[in-house]
One Martini backbone bead per residue (centre of mass of N, CA, C, O) as a GRO file, in nm:
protein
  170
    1UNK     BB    1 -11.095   4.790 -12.607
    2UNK     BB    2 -10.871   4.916 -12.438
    3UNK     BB    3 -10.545   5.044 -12.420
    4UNK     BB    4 -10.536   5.244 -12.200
    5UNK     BB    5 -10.522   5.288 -11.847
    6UNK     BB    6 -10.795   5.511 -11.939
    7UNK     BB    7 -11.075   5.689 -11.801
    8UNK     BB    8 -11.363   5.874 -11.936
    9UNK     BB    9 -11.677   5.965 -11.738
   10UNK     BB   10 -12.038   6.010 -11.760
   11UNK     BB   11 -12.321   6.094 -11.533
   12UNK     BB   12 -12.688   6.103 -11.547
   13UNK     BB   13 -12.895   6.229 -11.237
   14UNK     BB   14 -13.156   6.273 -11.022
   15UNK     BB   15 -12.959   6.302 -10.799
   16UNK     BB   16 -12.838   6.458 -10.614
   17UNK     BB   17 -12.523   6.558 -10.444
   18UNK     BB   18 -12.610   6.481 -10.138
   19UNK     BB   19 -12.721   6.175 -10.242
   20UNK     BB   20 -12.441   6.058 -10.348
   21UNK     BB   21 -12.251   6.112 -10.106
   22UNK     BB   22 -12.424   5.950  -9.904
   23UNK     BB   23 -12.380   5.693 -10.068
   24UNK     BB   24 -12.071   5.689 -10.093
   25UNK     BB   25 -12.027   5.701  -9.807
   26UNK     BB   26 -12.192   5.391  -9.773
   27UNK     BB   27 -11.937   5.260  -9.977
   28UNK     BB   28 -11.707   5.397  -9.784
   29UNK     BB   29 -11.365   5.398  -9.650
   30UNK     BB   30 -11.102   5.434  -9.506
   31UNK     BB   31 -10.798   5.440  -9.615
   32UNK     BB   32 -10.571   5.195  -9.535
   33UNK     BB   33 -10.219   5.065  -9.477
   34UNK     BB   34 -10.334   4.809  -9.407
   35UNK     BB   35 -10.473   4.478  -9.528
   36UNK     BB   36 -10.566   4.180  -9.475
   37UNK     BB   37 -10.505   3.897  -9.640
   38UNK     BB   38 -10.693   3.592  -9.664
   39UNK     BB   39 -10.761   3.446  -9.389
   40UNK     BB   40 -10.757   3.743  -9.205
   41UNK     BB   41 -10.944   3.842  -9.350
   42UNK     BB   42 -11.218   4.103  -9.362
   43UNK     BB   43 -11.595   4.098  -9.459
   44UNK     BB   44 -11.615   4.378  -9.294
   45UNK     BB   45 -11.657   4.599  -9.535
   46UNK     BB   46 -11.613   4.826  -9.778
   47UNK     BB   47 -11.600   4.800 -10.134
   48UNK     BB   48 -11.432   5.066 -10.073
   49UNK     BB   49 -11.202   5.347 -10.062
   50UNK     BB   50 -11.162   5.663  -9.960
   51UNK     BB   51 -11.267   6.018 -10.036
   52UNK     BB   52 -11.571   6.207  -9.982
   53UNK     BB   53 -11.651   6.506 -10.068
   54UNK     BB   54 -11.865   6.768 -10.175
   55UNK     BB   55 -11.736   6.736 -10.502
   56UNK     BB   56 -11.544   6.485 -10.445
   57UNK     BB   57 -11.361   6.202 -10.533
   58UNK     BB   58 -11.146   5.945 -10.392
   59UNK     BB   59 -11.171   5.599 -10.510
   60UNK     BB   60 -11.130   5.201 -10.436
   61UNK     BB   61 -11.126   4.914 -10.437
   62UNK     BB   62 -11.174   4.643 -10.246
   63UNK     BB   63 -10.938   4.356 -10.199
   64UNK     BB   64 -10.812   4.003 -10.158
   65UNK     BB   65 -10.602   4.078 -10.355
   66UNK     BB   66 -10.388   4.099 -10.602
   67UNK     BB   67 -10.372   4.418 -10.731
   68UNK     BB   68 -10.218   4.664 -10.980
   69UNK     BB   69 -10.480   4.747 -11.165
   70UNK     BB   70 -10.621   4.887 -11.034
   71UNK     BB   71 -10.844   5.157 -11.005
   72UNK     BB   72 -10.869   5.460 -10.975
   73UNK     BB   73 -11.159   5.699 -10.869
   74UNK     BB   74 -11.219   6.027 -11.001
   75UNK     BB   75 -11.447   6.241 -10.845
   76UNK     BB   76 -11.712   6.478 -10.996
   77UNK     BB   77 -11.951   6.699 -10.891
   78UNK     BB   78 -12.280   6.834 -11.091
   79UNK     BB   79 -12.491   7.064 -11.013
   80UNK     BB   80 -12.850   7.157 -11.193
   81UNK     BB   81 -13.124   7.349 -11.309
   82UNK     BB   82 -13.398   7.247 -11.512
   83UNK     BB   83 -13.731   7.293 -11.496
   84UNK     BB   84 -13.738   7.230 -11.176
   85UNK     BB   85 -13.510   7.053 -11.165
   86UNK     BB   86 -13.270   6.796 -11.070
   87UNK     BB   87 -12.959   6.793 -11.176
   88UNK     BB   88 -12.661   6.526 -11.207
   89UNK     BB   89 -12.308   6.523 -11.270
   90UNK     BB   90 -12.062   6.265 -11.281
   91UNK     BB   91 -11.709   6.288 -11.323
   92UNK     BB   92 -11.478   6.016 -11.445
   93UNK     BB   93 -11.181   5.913 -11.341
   94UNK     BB   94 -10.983   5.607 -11.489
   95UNK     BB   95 -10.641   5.535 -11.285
   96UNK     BB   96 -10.360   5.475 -11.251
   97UNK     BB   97 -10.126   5.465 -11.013
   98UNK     BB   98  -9.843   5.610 -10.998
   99UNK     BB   99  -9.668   5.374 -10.908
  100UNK     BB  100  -9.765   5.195 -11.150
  101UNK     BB  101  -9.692   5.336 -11.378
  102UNK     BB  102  -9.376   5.421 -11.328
  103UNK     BB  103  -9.325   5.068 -11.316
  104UNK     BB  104  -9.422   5.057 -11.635
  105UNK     BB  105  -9.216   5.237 -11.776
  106UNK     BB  106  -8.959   5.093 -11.614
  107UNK     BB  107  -8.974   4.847 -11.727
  108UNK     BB  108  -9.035   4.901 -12.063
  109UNK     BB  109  -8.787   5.014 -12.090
  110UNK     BB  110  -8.610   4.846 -12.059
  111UNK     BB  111  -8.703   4.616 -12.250
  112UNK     BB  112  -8.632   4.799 -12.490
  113UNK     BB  113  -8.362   4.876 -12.439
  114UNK     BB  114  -8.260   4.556 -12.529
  115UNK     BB  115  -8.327   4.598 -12.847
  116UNK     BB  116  -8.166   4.745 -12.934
  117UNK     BB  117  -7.901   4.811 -13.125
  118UNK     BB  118  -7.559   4.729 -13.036
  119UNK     BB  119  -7.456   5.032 -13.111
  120UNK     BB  120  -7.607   5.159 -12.834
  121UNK     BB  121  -7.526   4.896 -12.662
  122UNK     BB  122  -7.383   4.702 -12.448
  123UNK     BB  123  -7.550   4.432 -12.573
  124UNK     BB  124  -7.541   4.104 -12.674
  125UNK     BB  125  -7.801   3.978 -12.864
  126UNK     BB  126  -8.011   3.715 -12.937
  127UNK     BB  127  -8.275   3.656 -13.120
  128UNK     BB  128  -8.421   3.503 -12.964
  129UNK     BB  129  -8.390   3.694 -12.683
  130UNK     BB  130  -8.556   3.945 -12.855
  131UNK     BB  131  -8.840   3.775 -12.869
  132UNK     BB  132  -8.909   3.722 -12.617
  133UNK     BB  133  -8.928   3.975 -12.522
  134UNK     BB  134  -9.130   4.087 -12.695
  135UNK     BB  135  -9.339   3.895 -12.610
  136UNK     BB  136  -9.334   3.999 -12.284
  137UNK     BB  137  -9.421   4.263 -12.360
  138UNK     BB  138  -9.705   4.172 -12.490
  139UNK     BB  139  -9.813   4.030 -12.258
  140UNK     BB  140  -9.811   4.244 -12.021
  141UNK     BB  141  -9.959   4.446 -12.145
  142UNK     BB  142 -10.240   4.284 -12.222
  143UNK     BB  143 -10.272   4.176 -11.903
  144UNK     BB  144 -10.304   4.489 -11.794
  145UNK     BB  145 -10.535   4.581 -11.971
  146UNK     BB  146 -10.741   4.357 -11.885
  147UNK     BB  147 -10.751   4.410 -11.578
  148UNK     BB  148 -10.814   4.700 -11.591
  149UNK     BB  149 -11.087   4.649 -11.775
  150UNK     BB  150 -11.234   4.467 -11.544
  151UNK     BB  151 -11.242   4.705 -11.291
  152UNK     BB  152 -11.364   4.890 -11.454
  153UNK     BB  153 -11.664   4.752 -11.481
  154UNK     BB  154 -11.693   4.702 -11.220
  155UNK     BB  155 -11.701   5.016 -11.124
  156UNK     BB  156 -11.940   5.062 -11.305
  157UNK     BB  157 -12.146   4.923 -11.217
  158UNK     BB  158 -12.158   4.996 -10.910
  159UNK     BB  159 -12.164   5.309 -10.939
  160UNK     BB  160 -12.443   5.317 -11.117
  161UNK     BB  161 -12.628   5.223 -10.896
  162UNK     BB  162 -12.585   5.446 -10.705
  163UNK     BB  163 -12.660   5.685 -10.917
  164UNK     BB  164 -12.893   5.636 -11.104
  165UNK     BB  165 -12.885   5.615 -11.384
  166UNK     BB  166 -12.970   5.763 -11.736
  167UNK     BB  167 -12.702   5.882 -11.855
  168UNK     BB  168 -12.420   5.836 -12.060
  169UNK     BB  169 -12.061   5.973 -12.103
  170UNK     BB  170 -11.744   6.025 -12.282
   0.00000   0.00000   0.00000
């Protein structure tokens, strides 16, 4: 298990760089401002959301559920040729977005600052209450990085799919 909710990780692919991008065009959809989820959700829509440009794209898997751990899907093609041959490189990186990472750092910034000891803040807490938050931070850390590393295996099994991988390097 990884500890921290990002990864790099490297696809080597005998498919061009434009069999790749045209995959990925074909399970992305333009990413929605608003999208309805439960009842009125519609399964009627490609697997992902993001934007798939000429060597780089920047995309998301779409879920009907809340999930703040998803993984942003950040990915750059490296087409070389070598003996004849067209090999491609796609070089991934899957990391928390932005505002849940400020998130999660401005949470756990506040449970630490109330463990200090009561000389640094004007808090006085008991053993016990101290004992729970700690239990808290450690409990919400785990389950962070489980569900975050749950999404990281599905997108990483749905893209070796796509690409056709060969071989993969970390």
């Amino acid at each position: 298990m990884k500890y921290l909710p990002y990864e790099k990780i490297s696809y080597i692919t005998h498919l061009s760089s434009e069999q790749i991008k045209k995959r990925l065009e074909n399970i992305t959809e333009p990413k929605k401002i608003f999208r309805w989820k439960g009842i009125f959700a519609s399964s009627n829509h490609a697997p992902y959301e993001g934007n798939v440009n000429i060597n780089s794209f920047k995309i998301n898997r779409i879920l009907h559920r809340k999930m703040g751990f998803l993984p942003l899907i950040e990915g750059e093609i490296q087409s070389e040729k070598s003996e004849g041959k067209e090999k491609t490189t796609v070089h991934l990186t899957m990391r928390l977005s932005n505002f849940i990472l400020a998130y999660l750092i401005i949470w756990l910034s506040y449970m630490i600052i109330l463990l200090l000891p009561n000389s640094f803040i004007n808090v006085s807490l008991d053993n016990n209450v101290r004992i729970f938050i700690s239990l808290a931070i450690v409990i919400f850390y785990v389950i962070s990085i489980v569900k975050f590393n749950q999404e990281v295996s599905n997108s990483k099994k749905d893209l070796e799919e796509v690409f056709g991988v060969e071989s993969k390097t970390r």
